[in-house]
């Protein structure tokens, strides 16, 4: 069995990385809300993902069953990472997002949705607790915290839905 490297990501969840028997580096990001992202790192650049698949909590249970693992182990992991009523979402900013070129303050995202932008990831740099004058750009990833409804509304707002 491979050695699993665990990294706590405050406010987000836990990332688990390991190297497969054939030498590929793989990671699983366990979000607080039960979602999972499975990433395969680029063999030439281990800081870059060559593939990523996101799974809902339900998809995760299905995949767990297909792989023959116990749901009990999965459920314990989810319970230890939940804070009742709070969710965290990573929202990639596309070139067509109405948020591009708008500051956090101008967007009034918290006022409109109830969800708070707690960080922005730009390239390899994290900008925790960005000020209202922080300008959102194409390629950014907005990290937001809030209720499920608030995060859903923020996702729709940033996507232009």
PDB file of C-alpha atoms in Angstrom:
ATOM      1  CA  UNK A   1       0.000   0.000   0.000  1.00  0.00           C
ATOM      2  CA  UNK A   2       1.287   3.465  -0.958  1.00  0.00           C
ATOM      3  CA  UNK A   3       2.154   6.130   1.592  1.00  0.00           C
ATOM      4  CA  UNK A   4      -0.567   8.762   1.732  1.00  0.00           C
ATOM      5  CA  UNK A   5       0.476  12.357   2.374  1.00  0.00           C
ATOM      6  CA  UNK A   6      -2.224  14.387   4.109  1.00  0.00           C
ATOM      7  CA  UNK A   7      -2.476  18.174   3.993  1.00  0.00           C
ATOM      8  CA  UNK A   8      -5.079  20.116   5.985  1.00  0.00           C
ATOM      9  CA  UNK A   9      -6.529  23.003   3.983  1.00  0.00           C
ATOM     10  CA  UNK A  10      -8.180  25.274   6.566  1.00  0.00           C
ATOM     11  CA  UNK A  11     -11.702  26.214   5.617  1.00  0.00           C
ATOM     12  CA  UNK A  12     -11.650  23.858   2.647  1.00  0.00           C
ATOM     13  CA  UNK A  13     -10.985  20.295   3.728  1.00  0.00           C
ATOM     14  CA  UNK A  14      -8.156  17.808   3.499  1.00  0.00           C
ATOM     15  CA  UNK A  15      -5.954  16.855   0.538  1.00  0.00           C
ATOM     16  CA  UNK A  16      -4.575  13.321   0.329  1.00  0.00           C
ATOM     17  CA  UNK A  17      -1.765  12.594  -2.149  1.00  0.00           C
ATOM     18  CA  UNK A  18      -0.040   9.351  -3.055  1.00  0.00           C
ATOM     19  CA  UNK A  19       2.101   7.836  -5.799  1.00  0.00           C
ATOM     20  CA  UNK A  20       0.605   4.895  -7.669  1.00  0.00           C
ATOM     21  CA  UNK A  21       2.514   1.686  -8.315  1.00  0.00           C
ATOM     22  CA  UNK A  22       3.207   2.898 -11.863  1.00  0.00           C
ATOM     23  CA  UNK A  23       4.674   6.195 -10.598  1.00  0.00           C
ATOM     24  CA  UNK A  24       1.740   8.579 -11.164  1.00  0.00           C
ATOM     25  CA  UNK A  25       1.036  11.167  -8.476  1.00  0.00           C
ATOM     26  CA  UNK A  26      -2.673  11.297  -7.564  1.00  0.00           C
ATOM     27  CA  UNK A  27      -4.554  13.454  -5.086  1.00  0.00           C
ATOM     28  CA  UNK A  28      -7.985  13.455  -3.504  1.00  0.00           C
ATOM     29  CA  UNK A  29      -9.338  16.717  -2.112  1.00  0.00           C
ATOM     30  CA  UNK A  30     -12.045  16.035   0.454  1.00  0.00           C
ATOM     31  CA  UNK A  31     -14.244  19.131   0.792  1.00  0.00           C
ATOM     32  CA  UNK A  32     -16.152  19.856   3.999  1.00  0.00           C
ATOM     33  CA  UNK A  33     -19.487  19.317   2.234  1.00  0.00           C
ATOM     34  CA  UNK A  34     -18.596  15.753   1.191  1.00  0.00           C
ATOM     35  CA  UNK A  35     -17.568  16.488  -2.380  1.00  0.00           C
ATOM     36  CA  UNK A  36     -14.336  15.025  -3.633  1.00  0.00           C
ATOM     37  CA  UNK A  37     -11.970  16.147  -6.367  1.00  0.00           C
ATOM     38  CA  UNK A  38      -9.644  13.522  -7.774  1.00  0.00           C
ATOM     39  CA  UNK A  39      -6.599  14.970  -9.484  1.00  0.00           C
ATOM     40  CA  UNK A  40      -3.803  13.396 -11.480  1.00  0.00           C
ATOM     41  CA  UNK A  41      -0.655  15.480 -11.379  1.00  0.00           C
ATOM     42  CA  UNK A  42       1.353  16.170 -14.522  1.00  0.00           C
ATOM     43  CA  UNK A  43       4.406  13.887 -14.656  1.00  0.00           C
ATOM     44  CA  UNK A  44       6.622  16.697 -16.005  1.00  0.00           C
ATOM     45  CA  UNK A  45       5.341  19.326 -13.524  1.00  0.00           C
ATOM     46  CA  UNK A  46       4.052  17.885 -10.226  1.00  0.00           C
ATOM     47  CA  UNK A  47       2.459  21.241  -9.292  1.00  0.00           C
ATOM     48  CA  UNK A  48       0.143  21.047 -12.315  1.00  0.00           C
ATOM     49  CA  UNK A  49      -2.882  18.786 -12.757  1.00  0.00           C
ATOM     50  CA  UNK A  50      -3.169  16.853 -15.985  1.00  0.00           C
ATOM     51  CA  UNK A  51      -6.689  15.680 -15.101  1.00  0.00           C
ATOM     52  CA  UNK A  52      -9.343  16.487 -12.500  1.00  0.00           C
ATOM     53  CA  UNK A  53     -12.711  14.907 -11.786  1.00  0.00           C
ATOM     54  CA  UNK A  54     -15.167  16.322  -9.259  1.00  0.00           C
ATOM     55  CA  UNK A  55     -17.615  14.059  -7.454  1.00  0.00           C
ATOM     56  CA  UNK A  56     -20.702  15.014  -5.465  1.00  0.00           C
ATOM     57  CA  UNK A  57     -21.236  13.344  -2.098  1.00  0.00           C
ATOM     58  CA  UNK A  58     -23.575  10.857  -3.819  1.00  0.00           C
ATOM     59  CA  UNK A  59     -21.075  10.150  -6.608  1.00  0.00           C
ATOM     60  CA  UNK A  60     -18.433   9.554  -3.958  1.00  0.00           C
ATOM     61  CA  UNK A  61     -20.581   6.912  -2.241  1.00  0.00           C
ATOM     62  CA  UNK A  62     -21.189   5.183  -5.576  1.00  0.00           C
ATOM     63  CA  UNK A  63     -17.498   5.165  -6.479  1.00  0.00           C
ATOM     64  CA  UNK A  64     -16.621   3.957  -2.985  1.00  0.00           C
ATOM     65  CA  UNK A  65     -18.946   0.992  -3.427  1.00  0.00           C
ATOM     66  CA  UNK A  66     -17.558   0.221  -6.885  1.00  0.00           C
ATOM     67  CA  UNK A  67     -14.021   0.232  -5.530  1.00  0.00           C
ATOM     68  CA  UNK A  68     -15.048  -2.070  -2.696  1.00  0.00           C
ATOM     69  CA  UNK A  69     -14.363   0.283   0.219  1.00  0.00           C
ATOM     70  CA  UNK A  70     -16.519   0.639   3.277  1.00  0.00           C
ATOM     71  CA  UNK A  71     -19.043   3.473   3.487  1.00  0.00           C
ATOM     72  CA  UNK A  72     -18.402   3.606   7.226  1.00  0.00           C
ATOM     73  CA  UNK A  73     -14.845   4.863   6.713  1.00  0.00           C
ATOM     74  CA  UNK A  74     -16.042   7.484   4.229  1.00  0.00           C
ATOM     75  CA  UNK A  75     -18.863   8.669   6.499  1.00  0.00           C
ATOM     76  CA  UNK A  76     -16.498   9.116   9.448  1.00  0.00           C
ATOM     77  CA  UNK A  77     -14.218  11.279   7.288  1.00  0.00           C
ATOM     78  CA  UNK A  78     -17.097  13.502   6.209  1.00  0.00           C
ATOM     79  CA  UNK A  79     -18.473  13.917   9.747  1.00  0.00           C
ATOM     80  CA  UNK A  80     -15.117  15.014  11.147  1.00  0.00           C
ATOM     81  CA  UNK A  81     -14.842  17.772   8.529  1.00  0.00           C
ATOM     82  CA  UNK A  82     -18.341  19.276   8.671  1.00  0.00           C
ATOM     83  CA  UNK A  83     -19.356  22.402  10.488  1.00  0.00           C
ATOM     84  CA  UNK A  84     -23.128  22.486  10.578  1.00  0.00           C
ATOM     85  CA  UNK A  85     -24.554  25.037   8.186  1.00  0.00           C
ATOM     86  CA  UNK A  86     -21.192  26.110   6.723  1.00  0.00           C
ATOM     87  CA  UNK A  87     -19.913  25.222   3.304  1.00  0.00           C
ATOM     88  CA  UNK A  88     -16.800  26.151   1.353  1.00  0.00           C
ATOM     89  CA  UNK A  89     -16.729  26.400  -2.415  1.00  0.00           C
ATOM     90  CA  UNK A  90     -13.902  26.921  -4.908  1.00  0.00           C
ATOM     91  CA  UNK A  91     -15.216  28.856  -7.898  1.00  0.00           C
ATOM     92  CA  UNK A  92     -13.018  29.084 -11.011  1.00  0.00           C
ATOM     93  CA  UNK A  93     -13.440  32.359 -12.894  1.00  0.00           C
ATOM     94  CA  UNK A  94     -13.908  31.836 -16.637  1.00  0.00           C
ATOM     95  CA  UNK A  95     -13.225  34.450 -19.289  1.00  0.00           C
ATOM     96  CA  UNK A  96     -16.989  34.903 -19.735  1.00  0.00           C
ATOM     97  CA  UNK A  97     -17.747  35.434 -16.049  1.00  0.00           C
ATOM     98  CA  UNK A  98     -19.434  38.756 -15.278  1.00  0.00           C
ATOM     99  CA  UNK A  99     -17.099  38.954 -12.249  1.00  0.00           C
ATOM    100  CA  UNK A 100     -14.035  39.538 -14.481  1.00  0.00           C
ATOM    101  CA  UNK A 101     -12.819  43.119 -14.072  1.00  0.00           C
ATOM    102  CA  UNK A 102     -15.115  43.770 -11.109  1.00  0.00           C
ATOM    103  CA  UNK A 103     -13.889  44.373  -7.571  1.00  0.00           C
ATOM    104  CA  UNK A 104     -15.327  42.340  -4.715  1.00  0.00           C
ATOM    105  CA  UNK A 105     -16.949  45.512  -3.375  1.00  0.00           C
ATOM    106  CA  UNK A 106     -18.475  46.465  -6.731  1.00  0.00           C
ATOM    107  CA  UNK A 107     -19.883  42.962  -7.103  1.00  0.00           C
ATOM    108  CA  UNK A 108     -21.569  43.211  -3.670  1.00  0.00           C
ATOM    109  CA  UNK A 109     -21.421  39.423  -3.556  1.00  0.00           C
ATOM    110  CA  UNK A 110     -22.010  39.057   0.194  1.00  0.00           C
ATOM    111  CA  UNK A 111     -24.912  41.526   0.121  1.00  0.00           C
ATOM    112  CA  UNK A 112     -26.523  39.753  -2.841  1.00  0.00           C
ATOM    113  CA  UNK A 113     -25.919  36.134  -1.771  1.00  0.00           C
ATOM    114  CA  UNK A 114     -24.961  35.984   1.918  1.00  0.00           C
ATOM    115  CA  UNK A 115     -21.777  34.090   0.995  1.00  0.00           C
ATOM    116  CA  UNK A 116     -18.373  35.606   1.763  1.00  0.00           C
ATOM    117  CA  UNK A 117     -15.328  35.560  -0.488  1.00  0.00           C
ATOM    118  CA  UNK A 118     -12.626  34.458   1.948  1.00  0.00           C
ATOM    119  CA  UNK A 119      -9.723  34.092  -0.487  1.00  0.00           C
ATOM    120  CA  UNK A 120      -8.769  34.380  -4.127  1.00  0.00           C
ATOM    121  CA  UNK A 121      -6.198  32.078  -5.704  1.00  0.00           C
ATOM    122  CA  UNK A 122      -4.361  33.702  -8.611  1.00  0.00           C
ATOM    123  CA  UNK A 123      -1.824  31.441 -10.234  1.00  0.00           C
ATOM    124  CA  UNK A 124       0.322  30.036  -7.436  1.00  0.00           C
ATOM    125  CA  UNK A 125      -0.493  32.902  -5.069  1.00  0.00           C
ATOM    126  CA  UNK A 126      -3.239  32.862  -2.458  1.00  0.00           C
ATOM    127  CA  UNK A 127      -4.837  36.142  -1.431  1.00  0.00           C
ATOM    128  CA  UNK A 128      -6.562  35.414   1.884  1.00  0.00           C
ATOM    129  CA  UNK A 129      -9.236  37.845   3.150  1.00  0.00           C
ATOM    130  CA  UNK A 130      -9.120  40.056   0.052  1.00  0.00           C
ATOM    131  CA  UNK A 131     -10.157  43.699   0.464  1.00  0.00           C
ATOM    132  CA  UNK A 132     -13.319  45.041  -1.221  1.00  0.00           C
ATOM    133  CA  UNK A 133     -11.113  46.720  -3.849  1.00  0.00           C
ATOM    134  CA  UNK A 134      -9.594  43.374  -4.939  1.00  0.00           C
ATOM    135  CA  UNK A 135     -10.178  43.013  -8.700  1.00  0.00           C
ATOM    136  CA  UNK A 136     -11.368  39.585  -9.890  1.00  0.00           C
ATOM    137  CA  UNK A 137      -9.580  38.350 -13.023  1.00  0.00           C
ATOM    138  CA  UNK A 138     -10.016  35.544 -15.563  1.00  0.00           C
ATOM    139  CA  UNK A 139      -8.236  32.441 -14.283  1.00  0.00           C
ATOM    140  CA  UNK A 140      -8.713  33.315 -10.596  1.00  0.00           C
ATOM    141  CA  UNK A 141     -10.302  30.840  -8.231  1.00  0.00           C
ATOM    142  CA  UNK A 142     -12.596  32.445  -5.687  1.00  0.00           C
ATOM    143  CA  UNK A 143     -12.828  30.630  -2.355  1.00  0.00           C
ATOM    144  CA  UNK A 144     -16.150  31.379  -0.679  1.00  0.00           C
ATOM    145  CA  UNK A 145     -17.814  30.398   2.597  1.00  0.00           C
ATOM    146  CA  UNK A 146     -21.493  30.408   3.431  1.00  0.00           C
ATOM    147  CA  UNK A 147     -24.681  28.408   3.559  1.00  0.00           C
ATOM    148  CA  UNK A 148     -25.542  26.004   0.790  1.00  0.00           C
ATOM    149  CA  UNK A 149     -28.117  28.448  -0.574  1.00  0.00           C
ATOM    150  CA  UNK A 150     -25.689  31.374  -0.379  1.00  0.00           C
ATOM    151  CA  UNK A 151     -22.937  29.448  -2.149  1.00  0.00           C
ATOM    152  CA  UNK A 152     -25.360  28.327  -4.837  1.00  0.00           C
ATOM    153  CA  UNK A 153     -26.473  31.938  -5.373  1.00  0.00           C
ATOM    154  CA  UNK A 154     -22.845  33.124  -5.529  1.00  0.00           C
ATOM    155  CA  UNK A 155     -21.976  30.379  -8.023  1.00  0.00           C
ATOM    156  CA  UNK A 156     -24.881  31.465 -10.233  1.00  0.00           C
ATOM    157  CA  UNK A 157     -23.966  35.151  -9.902  1.00  0.00           C
ATOM    158  CA  UNK A 158     -20.311  34.587 -10.811  1.00  0.00           C
ATOM    159  CA  UNK A 159     -21.276  32.292 -13.696  1.00  0.00           C
ATOM    160  CA  UNK A 160     -23.742  34.863 -15.018  1.00  0.00           C
ATOM    161  CA  UNK A 161     -26.820  32.663 -14.543  1.00  0.00           C
TER     162      UNK A 161
END
